[in-house]
Coordinates of C-alpha atoms in Angstrom, one line a residue:
M1 CA 30.1 -39.4 8.5
K2 CA 26.5 -39.5 6.1
L3 CA 23.6 -37.4 6.8
T4 CA 20.5 -37.4 4.2
F5 CA 17.3 -35.0 4.6
V6 CA 14.2 -36.1 3.2
A7 CA 12.4 -32.6 2.1
H8 CA 9.2 -32.9 0.3
R9 CA 8.8 -29.0 -0.3
A10 CA 10.2 -25.6 -0.7
N11 CA 9.8 -25.1 3.0
Y12 CA 11.4 -27.4 4.7
L13 CA 14.6 -25.6 3.5
K14 CA 14.4 -23.1 5.4
H15 CA 14.4 -25.4 8.6
Y16 CA 17.6 -28.1 7.5
G17 CA 19.2 -24.8 6.1
S18 CA 21.6 -24.7 9.9
L19 CA 22.7 -28.0 9.5
I20 CA 23.4 -28.6 6.7
D21 CA 25.7 -25.3 6.2
A22 CA 26.9 -27.1 9.6
A23 CA 27.6 -30.8 8.6
L24 CA 30.1 -29.6 5.8
A25 CA 32.1 -27.0 7.8
R26 CA 32.4 -31.2 10.3
G27 CA 34.0 -31.6 6.5
W28 CA 30.5 -34.9 6.6
Q29 CA 29.4 -36.3 3.4
V30 CA 25.5 -34.7 3.6
D31 CA 23.0 -36.2 1.0
C32 CA 19.5 -34.4 0.4
L33 CA 16.7 -36.7 -0.9
V34 CA 13.9 -34.5 -2.7
D35 CA 10.5 -34.7 -3.6
V36 CA 10.2 -33.2 -7.0
T37 CA 7.0 -34.3 -7.7
Q38 CA 5.1 -31.4 -9.4
D39 CA 1.3 -28.9 -7.9
A40 CA -0.2 -27.2 -10.0
G41 CA -2.5 -26.2 -7.9
T42 CA -3.1 -23.7 -4.6
K43 CA 1.0 -25.2 -3.3
A44 CA 2.9 -24.8 -6.4
Y45 CA 5.0 -21.8 -5.1
L46 CA 6.1 -24.9 -2.1
N47 CA 7.1 -27.0 -5.8
L48 CA 10.9 -27.8 -5.3
S49 CA 13.3 -29.4 -8.0
E50 CA 17.4 -30.8 -7.4
A51 CA 18.5 -26.7 -9.0
D52 CA 17.1 -25.5 -6.6
L53 CA 19.2 -27.4 -3.7
A54 CA 21.8 -26.6 -6.2
A55 CA 21.6 -23.3 -6.5
I56 CA 22.5 -23.2 -2.7
W57 CA 24.9 -25.6 -2.4
G58 CA 26.4 -26.5 -5.6
T59 CA 28.0 -29.7 -5.4
R60 CA 28.8 -30.3 -2.4
I61 CA 26.5 -31.8 -1.4
G62 CA 24.3 -34.5 -3.0
I63 CA 20.9 -34.3 -4.5
V64 CA 18.4 -36.5 -5.7
G65 CA 14.8 -36.8 -6.6
F66 CA 11.4 -38.9 -6.2
T67 CA 8.4 -38.7 -6.6
D68 CA 6.6 -41.2 -4.9
M69 CA 7.0 -42.7 -1.5
D70 CA 8.0 -46.1 -3.1
E71 CA 11.2 -44.2 -4.3
C72 CA 11.7 -42.1 -1.8
R73 CA 11.6 -45.1 0.6
T74 CA 14.1 -47.0 -1.6
R75 CA 15.6 -43.5 -1.9
M76 CA 16.2 -43.7 1.5
L77 CA 17.7 -47.8 1.5
A78 CA 20.0 -46.8 -0.8
S79 CA 21.3 -44.1 0.4
Q80 CA 24.5 -46.0 2.9
A81 CA 23.8 -43.4 5.0
D82 CA 24.9 -42.8 8.5
A83 CA 21.7 -41.4 9.8
F84 CA 18.8 -39.9 8.9
V85 CA 16.7 -36.0 8.9
S86 CA 13.3 -35.3 8.6
L87 CA 10.4 -32.8 9.7
H88 CA 8.6 -36.1 9.3
A89 CA 8.3 -39.7 12.4
R90 CA 10.1 -42.7 10.8
S91 CA 7.3 -45.1 10.4
L92 CA 6.4 -42.0 7.7
Y93 CA 9.0 -43.6 5.0
F94 CA 9.7 -47.1 7.2
A95 CA 7.8 -50.1 7.9
A96 CA 8.4 -51.1 11.6
G97 CA 11.4 -53.1 10.9
Q98 CA 12.8 -51.5 8.3
D99 CA 15.5 -49.7 8.3
D100 CA 17.5 -49.0 11.4
T101 CA 19.6 -46.4 10.4
P102 CA 19.2 -43.7 13.4
F103 CA 15.7 -41.4 12.5
I104 CA 16.3 -37.7 14.2
T105 CA 12.9 -36.2 13.7
L106 CA 13.2 -32.4 14.6
Q107 CA 9.9 -30.2 15.7
H108 CA 8.1 -28.3 12.7
S109 CA 6.2 -26.4 16.3
V110 CA 3.0 -27.6 16.9
D111 CA 2.7 -29.6 14.0
S112 CA 4.2 -32.2 15.5
F113 CA 1.5 -33.3 17.4
I114 CA -1.1 -32.1 14.6
H115 CA 0.6 -34.6 12.5
N116 CA 1.9 -37.4 14.2
T117 CA 0.5 -39.8 16.6
P118 CA 2.2 -40.7 19.7
E119 CA 3.0 -44.3 18.1
D120 CA 4.6 -42.3 15.5
L121 CA 6.8 -39.9 17.2
L122 CA 8.2 -43.8 18.9
S123 CA 9.4 -44.9 14.9
S124 CA 11.9 -42.3 15.7
D125 CA 15.3 -42.4 17.9
Y126 CA 15.7 -39.0 19.1
L127 CA 13.1 -36.3 18.7
C128 CA 14.3 -32.8 18.6
F129 CA 12.2 -30.7 21.0
F130 CA 13.2 -27.1 21.8
S131 CA 12.8 -26.8 25.1
E132 CA 11.1 -28.3 27.9
Y133 CA 7.9 -27.0 27.1
W134 CA 7.0 -28.8 24.7
W135 CA 6.6 -32.0 26.3
D136 CA 3.7 -30.5 29.0
Y137 CA 3.2 -29.0 25.4
M138 CA 2.7 -33.0 24.4
L139 CA 1.3 -34.7 27.5
E140 CA -1.8 -31.7 27.3
Y141 CA -2.3 -31.6 23.2
Y142 CA -2.4 -35.9 23.0
Q143 CA -4.7 -35.8 25.7
R144 CA -7.3 -33.2 24.7
A145 CA -7.3 -35.0 21.5
G146 CA -7.7 -38.7 23.1
E147 CA -4.8 -40.0 22.3
A148 CA -3.8 -42.1 25.4
I149 CA 0.3 -42.8 26.3
S150 CA 0.8 -45.4 28.6
A151 CA 3.2 -45.7 31.0
Q152 CA 5.9 -47.8 29.2
Q153 CA 4.9 -44.8 25.8
L154 CA 5.8 -42.0 28.3
D155 CA 9.0 -44.2 29.6
A156 CA 10.0 -44.8 26.3
L157 CA 9.5 -40.7 24.4
R158 CA 11.4 -39.9 27.5
Q159 CA 14.7 -41.2 25.9
K160 CA 14.1 -40.7 22.8
V161 CA 13.3 -36.3 23.5
V162 CA 15.9 -34.3 22.9
F163 CA 15.8 -30.5 23.7
T164 CA 18.3 -28.6 21.2
G165 CA 17.1 -25.1 20.4
F166 CA 15.2 -23.7 17.3
A167 CA 18.0 -24.7 15.1
Q168 CA 16.0 -22.6 12.0
M169 CA 17.1 -19.7 13.5
D170 CA 20.9 -20.4 13.1
V171 CA 20.9 -18.8 9.9
L172 CA 20.5 -14.9 12.0
D173 CA 24.6 -16.2 12.5
I174 CA 25.0 -15.6 8.0
I175 CA 22.0 -12.4 7.5
D176 CA 24.0 -9.3 6.1
H177 CA 21.2 -6.7 7.2
A178 CA 23.1 -3.9 4.4
D179 CA 23.1 -6.6 1.7
V180 CA 19.3 -7.9 2.4
R181 CA 18.7 -3.7 3.3
R182 CA 20.4 -3.2 -0.1
R183 CA 18.9 -5.8 -2.2
W184 CA 15.7 -4.6 -1.0
A185 CA 16.2 -0.8 -1.7
I186 CA 15.1 0.4 1.8
P187 CA 17.4 3.0 3.6
P188 CA 20.6 1.9 5.8
E189 CA 19.3 3.6 9.0
Q190 CA 15.3 3.9 8.1
P191 CA 13.9 2.3 10.8
V192 CA 11.3 -1.0 9.3
I193 CA 8.8 -2.5 10.3
L194 CA 7.8 -5.6 9.3
W195 CA 4.0 -6.6 9.4
M196 CA 2.6 -9.6 8.5
P197 CA -1.2 -8.8 7.3
L198 CA -4.4 -10.3 8.6
D199 CA -5.1 -13.9 6.9
L200 CA -8.9 -13.0 5.7
E201 CA -9.1 -16.5 3.3
G202 CA -9.9 -19.9 4.1
W203 CA -11.6 -18.7 7.9
P204 CA -14.9 -20.4 8.7
G205 CA -17.9 -17.7 9.7
E206 CA -18.5 -14.4 8.5
W207 CA -15.8 -12.4 10.2
P208 CA -12.9 -12.7 7.6
A209 CA -16.2 -11.6 4.7
F210 CA -17.1 -8.3 7.9
M211 CA -13.2 -7.1 7.8
Q212 CA -13.2 -7.0 4.2
A213 CA -16.7 -5.1 4.0
P214 CA -15.6 -2.2 2.1
N215 CA -17.7 0.8 4.2
R216 CA -20.1 0.5 7.3
L217 CA -23.6 -0.8 5.7
A218 CA -22.2 -3.6 4.5
M219 CA -20.4 -4.4 7.3
L220 CA -24.0 -4.3 8.9
R221 CA -25.2 -6.7 6.5
H222 CA -22.4 -9.2 7.4
L223 CA -23.0 -8.3 11.4
W224 CA -26.5 -9.3 10.5
R225 CA -25.2 -12.9 8.3
G226 CA -23.0 -13.6 11.2
V227 CA -26.1 -12.4 14.1
R228 CA -27.8 -15.5 11.6
R229 CA -25.5 -18.0 11.2
E230 CA -23.6 -18.1 14.4
G231 CA -25.8 -16.4 16.9
L232 CA -26.1 -13.5 19.1
G233 CA -22.3 -14.1 20.4
F234 CA -21.5 -12.0 17.1
L235 CA -23.9 -9.0 17.6
A236 CA -22.3 -8.2 21.0
S237 CA -18.9 -9.1 19.8
Y238 CA -18.5 -6.2 17.1
W239 CA -21.9 -3.9 16.8
R240 CA -19.6 -1.1 17.9
W241 CA -17.3 -2.1 15.1
V242 CA -19.7 -1.3 12.6
L243 CA -20.1 2.1 15.7
Q244 CA -16.7 3.1 14.1
G245 CA -15.6 1.9 10.8
W246 CA -13.6 -0.9 12.3
N247 CA -12.3 -2.8 9.6
D248 CA -9.5 -4.6 7.3
A249 CA -9.7 -1.3 5.6
A250 CA -9.4 1.1 8.6
L251 CA -7.1 -1.6 9.8
T252 CA -4.3 -0.8 7.2
R253 CA -4.5 3.1 6.6
A254 CA -3.6 2.9 11.2
I255 CA -0.6 0.4 10.5
R256 CA -0.1 3.3 7.7
Q257 CA 0.1 6.3 9.9
F258 CA 1.4 4.7 12.3
A259 CA 4.8 4.0 9.9
D260 CA 4.4 7.2 8.6
A261 CA 4.2 8.9 11.9
N262 CA 8.4 7.0 13.0
G263 CA 9.3 7.4 10.0
A264 CA 9.8 3.7 8.8
F265 CA 9.8 1.3 5.9
L266 CA 6.6 -0.9 6.6
L267 CA 7.8 -3.8 4.6
V268 CA 5.1 -7.1 3.9
K269 CA 5.6 -10.1 3.9
G270 CA 3.0 -12.4 2.5
R271 CA 2.6 -15.8 1.9
E272 CA 1.1 -17.1 -1.8
K273 CA -1.5 -18.7 -0.5
H274 CA -2.9 -16.2 0.5
P275 CA -2.6 -12.5 -2.3
L276 CA -1.9 -10.1 -0.7
R277 CA -5.4 -7.8 -0.6
P278 CA -4.6 -3.7 -2.9
G279 CA -5.1 -2.1 -0.4
V280 CA -2.5 -3.5 1.9
L281 CA -0.1 -4.0 -1.5
A282 CA -1.4 -0.2 -1.7
A283 CA -0.2 1.0 1.3
A284 CA 3.4 -1.5 1.9
D285 CA 6.7 0.2 0.5
L286 CA 7.2 -3.2 -0.5
A287 CA 5.1 -6.7 0.0
L288 CA 7.4 -9.7 -0.6
Y289 CA 6.5 -13.6 -0.8
D290 CA 8.7 -16.6 -0.2
E291 CA 11.1 -15.1 -2.1
D292 CA 13.7 -17.8 -0.7
H293 CA 13.4 -20.2 1.4
Y294 CA 17.5 -20.1 2.4
P295 CA 17.9 -17.8 3.9
A296 CA 14.0 -17.5 4.6
T297 CA 13.0 -14.1 3.2
A298 CA 10.5 -14.4 6.3
L299 CA 14.2 -14.5 8.4
E300 CA 15.7 -12.1 6.6
A301 CA 12.9 -9.2 7.2
V302 CA 12.6 -10.1 11.3
A303 CA 16.3 -10.5 11.2
I304 CA 16.2 -5.9 9.8
A305 CA 13.6 -4.8 11.1
D306 CA 12.7 -2.7 15.1
L307 CA 9.2 -3.4 15.3
V308 CA 7.6 -7.1 13.7
M309 CA 3.7 -6.5 13.5
V310 CA 1.8 -10.6 13.1
F311 CA -1.0 -11.9 13.9
Y312 CA -0.7 -15.1 15.6
S313 CA 2.1 -16.0 13.7
T314 CA 5.2 -18.0 14.9
A315 CA 7.7 -14.4 13.4
A316 CA 7.1 -13.2 17.0
Q317 CA 9.5 -16.6 18.5
E318 CA 11.6 -15.7 15.7
A319 CA 11.7 -11.6 15.9
V320 CA 12.0 -12.3 19.8
Y321 CA 14.4 -14.6 18.9
A322 CA 16.5 -12.6 17.1
G323 CA 16.1 -9.2 19.7
V324 CA 13.7 -7.7 17.7
P325 CA 10.2 -6.1 19.8
A326 CA 7.1 -8.0 18.9
L327 CA 3.3 -7.1 18.8
C328 CA 0.0 -9.3 17.9
I329 CA -3.1 -8.1 16.9
D330 CA -5.8 -10.1 18.4
R331 CA -8.0 -11.8 15.5
P332 CA -10.4 -15.1 16.1
N333 CA -9.3 -18.1 15.9
R334 CA -11.0 -21.3 14.6
D335 CA -11.8 -23.4 17.7
I336 CA -9.6 -26.6 17.2
I337 CA -6.7 -28.0 19.2
K338 CA -3.9 -26.3 18.4
H339 CA -5.3 -22.3 18.3
Q340 CA -7.4 -22.6 22.1
M341 CA -3.4 -23.9 23.3
W342 CA -0.8 -22.4 21.3
R343 CA -2.6 -18.8 19.6
T344 CA -3.8 -17.3 23.1
A345 CA -3.8 -13.8 24.1
A346 CA -3.9 -15.5 27.7
A347 CA -0.7 -12.8 29.7
G348 CA 1.5 -15.2 29.7
G349 CA 1.6 -16.9 26.2
P350 CA 3.7 -17.3 23.1
Y351 CA 1.7 -13.9 21.8
N352 CA 1.6 -11.5 25.5
F353 CA 5.1 -11.4 26.9
A354 CA 5.3 -8.4 28.9
G355 CA 8.4 -6.7 27.4
A356 CA 9.3 -9.0 24.7
V357 CA 6.0 -9.7 22.6
D358 CA 3.0 -7.0 22.9
W359 CA -0.4 -7.9 22.1
M360 CA -3.1 -4.9 21.5
T361 CA -7.2 -6.0 19.7
I362 CA -7.9 -4.9 16.1
P363 CA -10.0 -1.4 17.8
D364 CA -7.0 0.1 19.8
A365 CA -4.5 -1.5 17.1
I366 CA -6.8 1.4 14.9
R367 CA -7.5 3.8 17.1
R368 CA -3.6 3.8 19.6
L369 CA -1.2 2.8 16.3
P370 CA -0.7 5.9 14.9
A371 CA 0.2 8.1 17.3
T372 CA 2.2 5.5 19.2
D373 CA 6.1 6.5 19.5
L374 CA 7.9 2.7 16.9
D375 CA 10.6 3.5 20.4
S376 CA 8.2 2.7 22.5
F377 CA 8.3 -0.9 21.7
V378 CA 10.9 -2.6 23.8
L379 CA 12.4 -5.7 24.2
D380 CA 14.3 -6.0 27.5
E381 CA 16.3 -8.8 27.6
D382 CA 16.2 -10.1 31.2
A383 CA 11.8 -11.0 29.3
R384 CA 13.6 -12.4 25.8
Q385 CA 15.9 -14.4 28.1
R386 CA 13.1 -16.3 29.8
Y387 CA 10.6 -16.5 27.1
L388 CA 13.4 -18.1 24.6
A389 CA 14.5 -20.3 27.3
L390 CA 10.3 -20.9 27.7
Y391 CA 9.5 -22.0 23.9
M392 CA 12.8 -21.6 21.8
G393 CA 15.9 -23.2 23.5
A394 CA 19.0 -21.6 24.0
P395 CA 19.5 -18.4 21.8
D396 CA 22.4 -19.2 20.6
C397 CA 22.8 -20.0 16.9
A398 CA 23.6 -22.8 17.9
A399 CA 21.5 -25.6 18.1
S400 CA 22.7 -27.0 15.1
E401 CA 25.6 -28.2 16.8
R402 CA 24.1 -29.9 19.5
I403 CA 21.3 -31.5 16.7
L404 CA 24.7 -32.8 15.2
D405 CA 25.9 -33.8 18.3
L406 CA 23.5 -36.0 18.6
V407 CA 23.3 -37.1 14.5
E408 CA 27.4 -38.3 15.9
V409 CA 26.3 -40.2 18.7
S410 CA 23.7 -41.9 17.9
A411 CA 25.5 -43.2 14.3
I412 CA 28.6 -44.4 16.4
S413 CA 26.7 -45.6 18.8
A414 CA 24.9 -48.0 15.7
H415 CA 27.8 -48.8 14.6
M416 CA 29.1 -50.1 17.4
Q417 CA 25.9 -52.2 17.7
K418 CA 25.9 -53.8 13.8
E419 CA 29.8 -54.4 14.7
K420 CA 29.1 -56.8 17.9
A421 CA 26.4 -58.3 16.6
D422 CA 28.7 -59.0 13.3
Q423 CA 31.4 -60.8 15.8

C-alpha cells in the first residue's frame, strides 16, 4: 500500500505526523509532496523543506518538493499512490475526472468549511470529520453563509463523511513528559500553567489599542476614539475598564501573580505572526513559538501542563483531550460567521463547558486569578468524556488507525473496480 500526503506548510506536519507513523508501522510505503516555495513575508516561519521531513523520518518516507500547483499536480499524477491524504479537497488539485485515485480529506477544524464550498467537499472520496457535531456545524455554517446544499448534494455528502476522531492528538502517546520538562528546564514536580496570550494584532476596531494603552489617561483617549468609531456601545462596555485600569498590563500581572501564588512555572506559547509583547515576555518563565511541528511544540506544552489558559484557541480542545483543565478568558471577536458559531461564550459550548473548560471575563481574571488556587481548576472525567464525544470524537489516540482503515478499504475497492473495468 502506497499513501501520499500533500503538505503546503510546516504546520501540516502537526496533522499528518501520527498518520505517517501509523502507516509506516503497517509497513506501507509513504510519500510526502512538499511545497518548498519560500515565503519571505510574515509567514516565513511556516516555510517547509524536504530537510524538515527528513529530520523527522529520515529515509523511511519518500520526500518530493514542488514549487507551484501545476508541479504539485504533476507529481501527484506520477506518484502511483494507492490513495492521497490532504487537508484540502480534491478540487484544489484536480479537475473533475482528471484522476480517480482515492482521495481522503482530513478536517481542519472550522477552516474546512470556511475555505471549501459544498462542491469542493464533494470532490473528495471521503471526509474525515472529528465527530457528528461537525456535520450539524457544516449544515448551519453553509446556511448562514448562503451556500445552498441541494438534497442530492446532502445525500452524497452523507456517503462521504466518516467520523474518525482527532488524529493529531494521537501524538500524545509518544510525548515523553520528562524529556519535555528536561529540554525546557522545568523542574520535574513543579506545576505548569500554559498561557497562550491574548492576540492584539490584526484585529479591527479600537479595542486592541485600548487594551495596550499604558495607563488610564491613554485608555481614556482610546475609549473616546472607540466611541467615535463604534458608537456608544463601546463606552457602555469599557468605561469601567478605564476607571479600574483593566488593560493588557493588568491582565499580565494577574496571571504572573496567579503563577507565583501557586508556585507554578509560567510557560507561554505564542505564534510568530503575532510577536509576544515585551510585558508578556517579561512575565514568562519560558516563552516559545513553534520550535517543532511534529511533535508540535504546542502539543508538547499542553501535555505537560496543569492548566491551559486561552482566548478562544483550539488549544482548549487539545487540553481536554490530554486530560488537562482549560480556562478560556473572554475577548471581543470579529463579527463573522465562524466566530459567531465557534468562538462563543455560550454555556455548553467549546469554550464554556462545566467540568471541562472554565470561562471568565478579563475583569474577572484580573480580580480573581491572583488569589485563585490552581487546584480549583479540576477536569471532571464525566464532563471530559461528554465534551470530547461532542467536539472531537473518542479520546483513544487511535484516530489515525481508523483513518488508515478507511484508506485501505477505499484503495482496495478502487483496485477491484479498476480490475473489473479492465476485464
